[in-house]
mmCIF file of C-alpha atoms in Angstrom:
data_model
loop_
_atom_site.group_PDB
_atom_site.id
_atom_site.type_symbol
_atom_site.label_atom_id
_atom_site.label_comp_id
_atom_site.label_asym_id
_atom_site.label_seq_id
_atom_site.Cartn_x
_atom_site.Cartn_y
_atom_site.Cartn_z
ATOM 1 C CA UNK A 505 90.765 84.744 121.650
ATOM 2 C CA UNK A 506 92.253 86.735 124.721
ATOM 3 C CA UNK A 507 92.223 90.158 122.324
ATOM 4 C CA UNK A 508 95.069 92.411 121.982
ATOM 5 C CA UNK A 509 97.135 93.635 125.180
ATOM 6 C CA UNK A 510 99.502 96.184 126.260
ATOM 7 C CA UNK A 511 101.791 96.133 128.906
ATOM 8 C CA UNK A 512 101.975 98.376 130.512
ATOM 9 C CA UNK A 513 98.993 100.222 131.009
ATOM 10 C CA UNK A 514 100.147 103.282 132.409
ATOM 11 C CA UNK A 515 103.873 104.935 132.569
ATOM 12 C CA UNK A 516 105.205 107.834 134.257
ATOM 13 C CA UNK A 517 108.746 109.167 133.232
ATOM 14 C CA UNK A 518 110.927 112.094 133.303
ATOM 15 C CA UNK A 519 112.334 113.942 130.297
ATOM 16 C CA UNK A 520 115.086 112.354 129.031
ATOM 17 C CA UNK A 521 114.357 108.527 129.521
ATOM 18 C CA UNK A 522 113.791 105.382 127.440
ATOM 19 C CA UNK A 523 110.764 103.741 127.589
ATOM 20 C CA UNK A 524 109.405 100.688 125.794
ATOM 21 C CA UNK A 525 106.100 99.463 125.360
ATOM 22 C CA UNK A 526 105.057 96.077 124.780
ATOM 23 C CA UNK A 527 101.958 94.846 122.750
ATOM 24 C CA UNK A 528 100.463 91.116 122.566
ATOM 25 C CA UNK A 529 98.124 90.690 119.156
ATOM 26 C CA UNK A 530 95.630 88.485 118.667
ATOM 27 C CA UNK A 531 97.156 84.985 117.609
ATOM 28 C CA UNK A 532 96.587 84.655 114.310
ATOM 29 C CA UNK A 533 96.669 88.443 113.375
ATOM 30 C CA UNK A 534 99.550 88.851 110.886
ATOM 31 C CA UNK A 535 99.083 92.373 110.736
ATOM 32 C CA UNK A 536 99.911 95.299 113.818
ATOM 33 C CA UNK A 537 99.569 98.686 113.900
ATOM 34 C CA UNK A 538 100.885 101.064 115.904
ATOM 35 C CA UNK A 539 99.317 104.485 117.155
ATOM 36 C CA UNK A 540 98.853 107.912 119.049
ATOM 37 C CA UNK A 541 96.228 109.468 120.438
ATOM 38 C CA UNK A 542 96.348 112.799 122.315
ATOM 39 C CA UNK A 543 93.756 114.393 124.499
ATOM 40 C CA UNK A 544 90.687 116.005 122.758
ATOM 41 C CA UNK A 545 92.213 113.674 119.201
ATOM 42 C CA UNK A 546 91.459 110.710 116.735
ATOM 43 C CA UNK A 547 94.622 107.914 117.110
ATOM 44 C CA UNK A 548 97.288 109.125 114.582
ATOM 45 C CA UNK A 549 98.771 105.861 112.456
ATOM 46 C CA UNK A 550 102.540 105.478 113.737
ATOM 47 C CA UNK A 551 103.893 102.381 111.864
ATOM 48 C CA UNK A 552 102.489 99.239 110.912
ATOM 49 C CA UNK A 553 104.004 95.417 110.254
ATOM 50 C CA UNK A 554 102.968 92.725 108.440
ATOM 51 C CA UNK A 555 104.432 89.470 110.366
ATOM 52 C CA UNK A 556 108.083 91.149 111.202
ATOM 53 C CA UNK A 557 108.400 93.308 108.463
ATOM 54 C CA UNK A 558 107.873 97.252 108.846
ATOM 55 C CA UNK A 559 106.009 97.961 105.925
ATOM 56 C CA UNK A 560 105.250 101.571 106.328
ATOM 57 C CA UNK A 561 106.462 104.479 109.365
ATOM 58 C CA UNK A 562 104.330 107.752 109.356
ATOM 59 C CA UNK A 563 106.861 111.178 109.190
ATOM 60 C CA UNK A 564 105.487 111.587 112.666
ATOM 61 C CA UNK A 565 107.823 108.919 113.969
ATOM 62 C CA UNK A 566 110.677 111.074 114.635
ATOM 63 C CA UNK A 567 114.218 109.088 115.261
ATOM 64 C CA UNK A 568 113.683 108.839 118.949
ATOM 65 C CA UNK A 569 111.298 106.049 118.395
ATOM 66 C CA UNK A 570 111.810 102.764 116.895
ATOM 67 C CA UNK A 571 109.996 99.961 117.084
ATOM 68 C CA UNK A 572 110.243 96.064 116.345
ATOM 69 C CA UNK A 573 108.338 92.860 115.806
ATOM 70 C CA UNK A 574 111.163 90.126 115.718
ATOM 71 C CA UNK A 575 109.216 86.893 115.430
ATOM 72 C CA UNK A 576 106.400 88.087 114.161
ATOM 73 C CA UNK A 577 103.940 88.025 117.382
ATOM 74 C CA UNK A 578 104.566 90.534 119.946
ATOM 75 C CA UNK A 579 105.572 94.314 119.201
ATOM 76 C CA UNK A 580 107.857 96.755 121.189
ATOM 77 C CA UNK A 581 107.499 100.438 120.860
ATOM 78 C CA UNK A 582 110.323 102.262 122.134
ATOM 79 C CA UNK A 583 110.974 105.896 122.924
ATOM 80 C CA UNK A 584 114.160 107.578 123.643
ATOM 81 C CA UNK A 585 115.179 110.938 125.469
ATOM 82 C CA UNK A 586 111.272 111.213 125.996
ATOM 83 C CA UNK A 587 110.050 114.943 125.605
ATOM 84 C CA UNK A 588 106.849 116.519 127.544
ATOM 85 C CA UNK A 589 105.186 116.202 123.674
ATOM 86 C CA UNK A 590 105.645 112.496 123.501
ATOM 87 C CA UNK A 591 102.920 112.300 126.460
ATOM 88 C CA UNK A 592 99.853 110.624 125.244
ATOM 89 C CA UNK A 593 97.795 107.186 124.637
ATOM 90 C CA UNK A 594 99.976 104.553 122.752
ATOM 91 C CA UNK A 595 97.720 102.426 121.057
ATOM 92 C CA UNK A 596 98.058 98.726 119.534
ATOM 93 C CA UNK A 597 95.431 97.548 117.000
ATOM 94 C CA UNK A 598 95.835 94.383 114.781
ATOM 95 C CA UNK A 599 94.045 92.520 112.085
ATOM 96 C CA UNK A 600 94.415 89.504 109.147
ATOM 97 C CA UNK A 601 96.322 90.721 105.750
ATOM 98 C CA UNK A 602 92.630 89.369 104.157
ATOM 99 C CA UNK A 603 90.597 92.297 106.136
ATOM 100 C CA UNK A 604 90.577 96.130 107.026
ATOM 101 C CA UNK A 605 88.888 95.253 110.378
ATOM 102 C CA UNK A 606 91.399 96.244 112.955
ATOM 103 C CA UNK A 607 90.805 95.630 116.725
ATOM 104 C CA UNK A 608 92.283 97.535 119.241
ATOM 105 C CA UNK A 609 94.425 97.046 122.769
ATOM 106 C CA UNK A 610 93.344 99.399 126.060
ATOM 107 C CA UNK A 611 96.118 101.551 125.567
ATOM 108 C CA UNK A 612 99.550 102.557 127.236
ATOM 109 C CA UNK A 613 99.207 106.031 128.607
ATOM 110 C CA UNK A 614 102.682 107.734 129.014
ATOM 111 C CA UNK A 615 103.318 111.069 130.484
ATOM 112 C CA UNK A 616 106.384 112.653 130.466
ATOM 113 C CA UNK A 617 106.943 115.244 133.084
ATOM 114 C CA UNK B 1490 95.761 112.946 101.479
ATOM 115 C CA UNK B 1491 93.360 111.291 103.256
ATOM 116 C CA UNK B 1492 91.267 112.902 105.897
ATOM 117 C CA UNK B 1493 88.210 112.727 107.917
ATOM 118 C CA UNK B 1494 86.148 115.625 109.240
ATOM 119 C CA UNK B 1495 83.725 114.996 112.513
ATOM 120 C CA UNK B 1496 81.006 117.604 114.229
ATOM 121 C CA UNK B 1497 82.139 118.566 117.152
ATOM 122 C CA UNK B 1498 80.863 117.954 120.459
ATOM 123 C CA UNK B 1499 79.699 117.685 123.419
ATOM 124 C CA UNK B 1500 76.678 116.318 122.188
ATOM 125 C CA UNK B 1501 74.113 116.160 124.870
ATOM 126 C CA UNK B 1502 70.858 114.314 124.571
ATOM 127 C CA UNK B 1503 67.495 113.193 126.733
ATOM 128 C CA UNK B 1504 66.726 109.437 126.761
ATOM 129 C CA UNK B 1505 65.031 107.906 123.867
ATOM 130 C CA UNK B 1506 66.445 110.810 121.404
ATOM 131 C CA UNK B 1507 67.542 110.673 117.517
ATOM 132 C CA UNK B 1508 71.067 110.591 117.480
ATOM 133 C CA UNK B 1509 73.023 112.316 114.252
ATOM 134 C CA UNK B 1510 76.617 112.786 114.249
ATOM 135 C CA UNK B 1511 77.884 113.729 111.101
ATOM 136 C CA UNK B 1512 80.951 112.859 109.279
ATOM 137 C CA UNK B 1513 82.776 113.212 105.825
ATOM 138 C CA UNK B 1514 85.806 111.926 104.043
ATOM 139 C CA UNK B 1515 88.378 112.975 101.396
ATOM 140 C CA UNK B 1516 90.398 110.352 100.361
ATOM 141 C CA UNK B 1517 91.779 109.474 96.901
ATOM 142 C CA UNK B 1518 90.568 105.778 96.628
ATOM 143 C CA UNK B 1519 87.597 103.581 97.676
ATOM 144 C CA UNK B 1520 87.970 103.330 101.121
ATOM 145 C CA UNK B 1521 86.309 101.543 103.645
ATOM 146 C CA UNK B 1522 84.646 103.451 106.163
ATOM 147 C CA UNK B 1523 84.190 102.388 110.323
ATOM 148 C CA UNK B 1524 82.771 104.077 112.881
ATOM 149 C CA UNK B 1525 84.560 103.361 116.611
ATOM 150 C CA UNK B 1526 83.448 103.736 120.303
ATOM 151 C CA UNK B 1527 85.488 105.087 123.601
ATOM 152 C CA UNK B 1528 83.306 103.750 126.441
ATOM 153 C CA UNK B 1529 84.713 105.591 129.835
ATOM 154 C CA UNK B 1530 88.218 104.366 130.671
ATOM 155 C CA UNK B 1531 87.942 101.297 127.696
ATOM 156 C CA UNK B 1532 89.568 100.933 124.477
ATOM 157 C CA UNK B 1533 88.364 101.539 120.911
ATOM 158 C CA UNK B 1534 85.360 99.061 119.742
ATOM 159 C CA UNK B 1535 84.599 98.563 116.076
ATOM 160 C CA UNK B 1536 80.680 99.685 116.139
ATOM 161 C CA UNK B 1537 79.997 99.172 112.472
ATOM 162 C CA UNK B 1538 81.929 99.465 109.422
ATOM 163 C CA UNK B 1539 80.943 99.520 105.492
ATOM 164 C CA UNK B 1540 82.942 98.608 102.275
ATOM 165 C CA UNK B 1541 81.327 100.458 99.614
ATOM 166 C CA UNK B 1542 79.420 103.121 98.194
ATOM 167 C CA UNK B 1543 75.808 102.676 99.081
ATOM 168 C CA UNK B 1544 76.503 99.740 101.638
ATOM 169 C CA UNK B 1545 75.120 100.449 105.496
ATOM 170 C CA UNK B 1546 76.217 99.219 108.393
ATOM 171 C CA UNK B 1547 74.521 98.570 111.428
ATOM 172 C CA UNK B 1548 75.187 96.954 115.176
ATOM 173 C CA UNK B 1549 73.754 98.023 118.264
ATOM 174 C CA UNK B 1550 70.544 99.799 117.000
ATOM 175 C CA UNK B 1551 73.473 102.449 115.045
ATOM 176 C CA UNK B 1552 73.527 102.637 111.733
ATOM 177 C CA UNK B 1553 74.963 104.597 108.990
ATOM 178 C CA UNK B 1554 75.261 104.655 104.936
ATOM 179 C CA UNK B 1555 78.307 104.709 103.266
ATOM 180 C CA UNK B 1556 77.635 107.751 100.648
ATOM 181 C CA UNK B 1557 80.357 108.250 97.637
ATOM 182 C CA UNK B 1558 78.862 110.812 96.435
ATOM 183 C CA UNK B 1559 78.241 113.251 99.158
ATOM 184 C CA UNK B 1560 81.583 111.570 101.207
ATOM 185 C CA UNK B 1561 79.375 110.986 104.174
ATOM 186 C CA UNK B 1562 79.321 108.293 106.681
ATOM 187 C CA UNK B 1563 76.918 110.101 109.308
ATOM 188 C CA UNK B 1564 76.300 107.839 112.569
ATOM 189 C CA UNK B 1565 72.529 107.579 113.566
ATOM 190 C CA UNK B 1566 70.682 105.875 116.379
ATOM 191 C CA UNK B 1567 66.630 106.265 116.734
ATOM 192 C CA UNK B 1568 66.626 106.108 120.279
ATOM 193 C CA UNK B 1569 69.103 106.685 122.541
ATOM 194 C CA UNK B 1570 69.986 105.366 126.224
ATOM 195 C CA UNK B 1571 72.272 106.569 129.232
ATOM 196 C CA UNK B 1572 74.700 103.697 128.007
ATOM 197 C CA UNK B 1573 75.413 104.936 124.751
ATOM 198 C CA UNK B 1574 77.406 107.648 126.286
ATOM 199 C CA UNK B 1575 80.958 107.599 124.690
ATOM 200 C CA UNK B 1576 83.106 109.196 122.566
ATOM 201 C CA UNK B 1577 82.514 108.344 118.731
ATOM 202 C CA UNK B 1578 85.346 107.984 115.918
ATOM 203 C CA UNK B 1579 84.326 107.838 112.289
ATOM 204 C CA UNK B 1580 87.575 106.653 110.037
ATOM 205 C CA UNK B 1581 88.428 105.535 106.969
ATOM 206 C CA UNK B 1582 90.941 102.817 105.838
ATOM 207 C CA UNK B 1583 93.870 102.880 103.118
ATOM 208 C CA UNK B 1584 93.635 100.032 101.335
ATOM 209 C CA UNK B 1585 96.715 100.615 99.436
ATOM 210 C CA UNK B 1586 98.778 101.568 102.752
ATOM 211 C CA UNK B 1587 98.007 98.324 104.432
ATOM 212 C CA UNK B 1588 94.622 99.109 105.729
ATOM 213 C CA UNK B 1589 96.197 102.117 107.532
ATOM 214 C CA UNK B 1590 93.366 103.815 109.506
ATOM 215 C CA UNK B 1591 92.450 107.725 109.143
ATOM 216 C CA UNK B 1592 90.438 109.043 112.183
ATOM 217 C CA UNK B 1593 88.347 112.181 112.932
ATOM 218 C CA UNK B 1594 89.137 113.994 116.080
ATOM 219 C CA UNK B 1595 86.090 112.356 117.835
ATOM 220 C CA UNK B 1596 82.162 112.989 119.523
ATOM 221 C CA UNK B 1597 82.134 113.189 122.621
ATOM 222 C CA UNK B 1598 77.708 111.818 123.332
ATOM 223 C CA UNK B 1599 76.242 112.461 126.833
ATOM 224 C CA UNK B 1600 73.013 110.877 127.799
ATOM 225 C CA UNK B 1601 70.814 112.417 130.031
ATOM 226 C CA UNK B 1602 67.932 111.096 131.813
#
């Protein structure tokens, strides 16, 4: 059990760009959740999938953002036309379908300048 | 819908104080309740966590009591040490939104010699 991962751990962009985050889950975890976390804040859920299914999207997951789990292991997060607001700690958690104990990945910390 | 309401920090503490940080919960089902560390440049670690009313968790010499009827959750610690410095999250989980997590805005704990 490696844990979950994020790659990559930091990212630096200007406004306007794509970027797209990647995150590893713990091998047998069926469930991942997506979520952000600003300076001085709790994490704020994002979206969450159950194997590749996206089961549920929070209204703060505005159109520029989209994100994926194809085969039902890894997850990409991906923002377009990034704004100075989307600058903040992208964080990965998963967990088993038969538990609410979700473990989290060290973060990807974007800023947008 | 749900929410979760921390005290705010700093808090600052000698060695070998009682620790208190309080926390409360609105939410409309029976959720579980978990309280998180942020260690200095680390991820979120599940500290403890507890499933129902009355139920207490404890790891690490923390512990706290999962109380329905006051919607509590408070974090305690008898005696505290320079390493327990961290920010603290107390959440709550959505059972019916696929274990979706609900944070407060966090405790920031500094331990003085």
């Amino acid at each position: 059990d490696t844990g979950v991962s994020q790659d990559p751990r930091h990212k630096i962009t200007k406004r306007g760009q794509n970027v797209t985050f990647r995150c590893d889950p713990i091998s047998e975890h069926n469930r991942l959740y997506w979520y952000r976390q600003t300076l001085g804040q709790g994490p704020e859920f994002l979206t969450y999938f159950q194997n590749e299914a996206q089961l549920e999207k929070s209204r703060l997951l505005s159109d520029r953002f989209s994100a994926e789990r194809p085969k039902g292991s890894f997850s990409t997060l991906e923002i377009q036309r990034t704004e100075q607001g989307d600058s903040a700690m992208y964080l990965c958690a998963s967990s088993s379908s038969g538990t609410d104990t979700q473990y989290f990945g060290p973060g990807t910390r974007l800023t947008v300048l | 819908g749900d929410s979760v309401t921390q005290m705010e920090g700093p808090v600052t503490l000698s060695e070998e104080a009682f620790l208190t940080i309080n926390c409360t919960y609105t939410a409309t089902g029976y959720p579980s309740l978990f309280w998180y560390v942020q260690y200095p440049g680390e991820g979120l670690q599940l500290l403890l966590k507890a499933t129902k009313a009355d139920d207490k968790g404890s790891n690490k010499g923390f512990e706290a009591t999962y109380r329905k009827e006051t919607t509590s959750f408070h974090l305690e610690k008898g005696s505290v040490q320079v390493s327990d410095s961290a920010v603290y999250f107390c959440a709550l989980s959505d059972a019916g939104g696929g274990n979706k997590l609900t944070f407060g805005t966090g405790t920031q704990l500094k331990v003085e010699l």
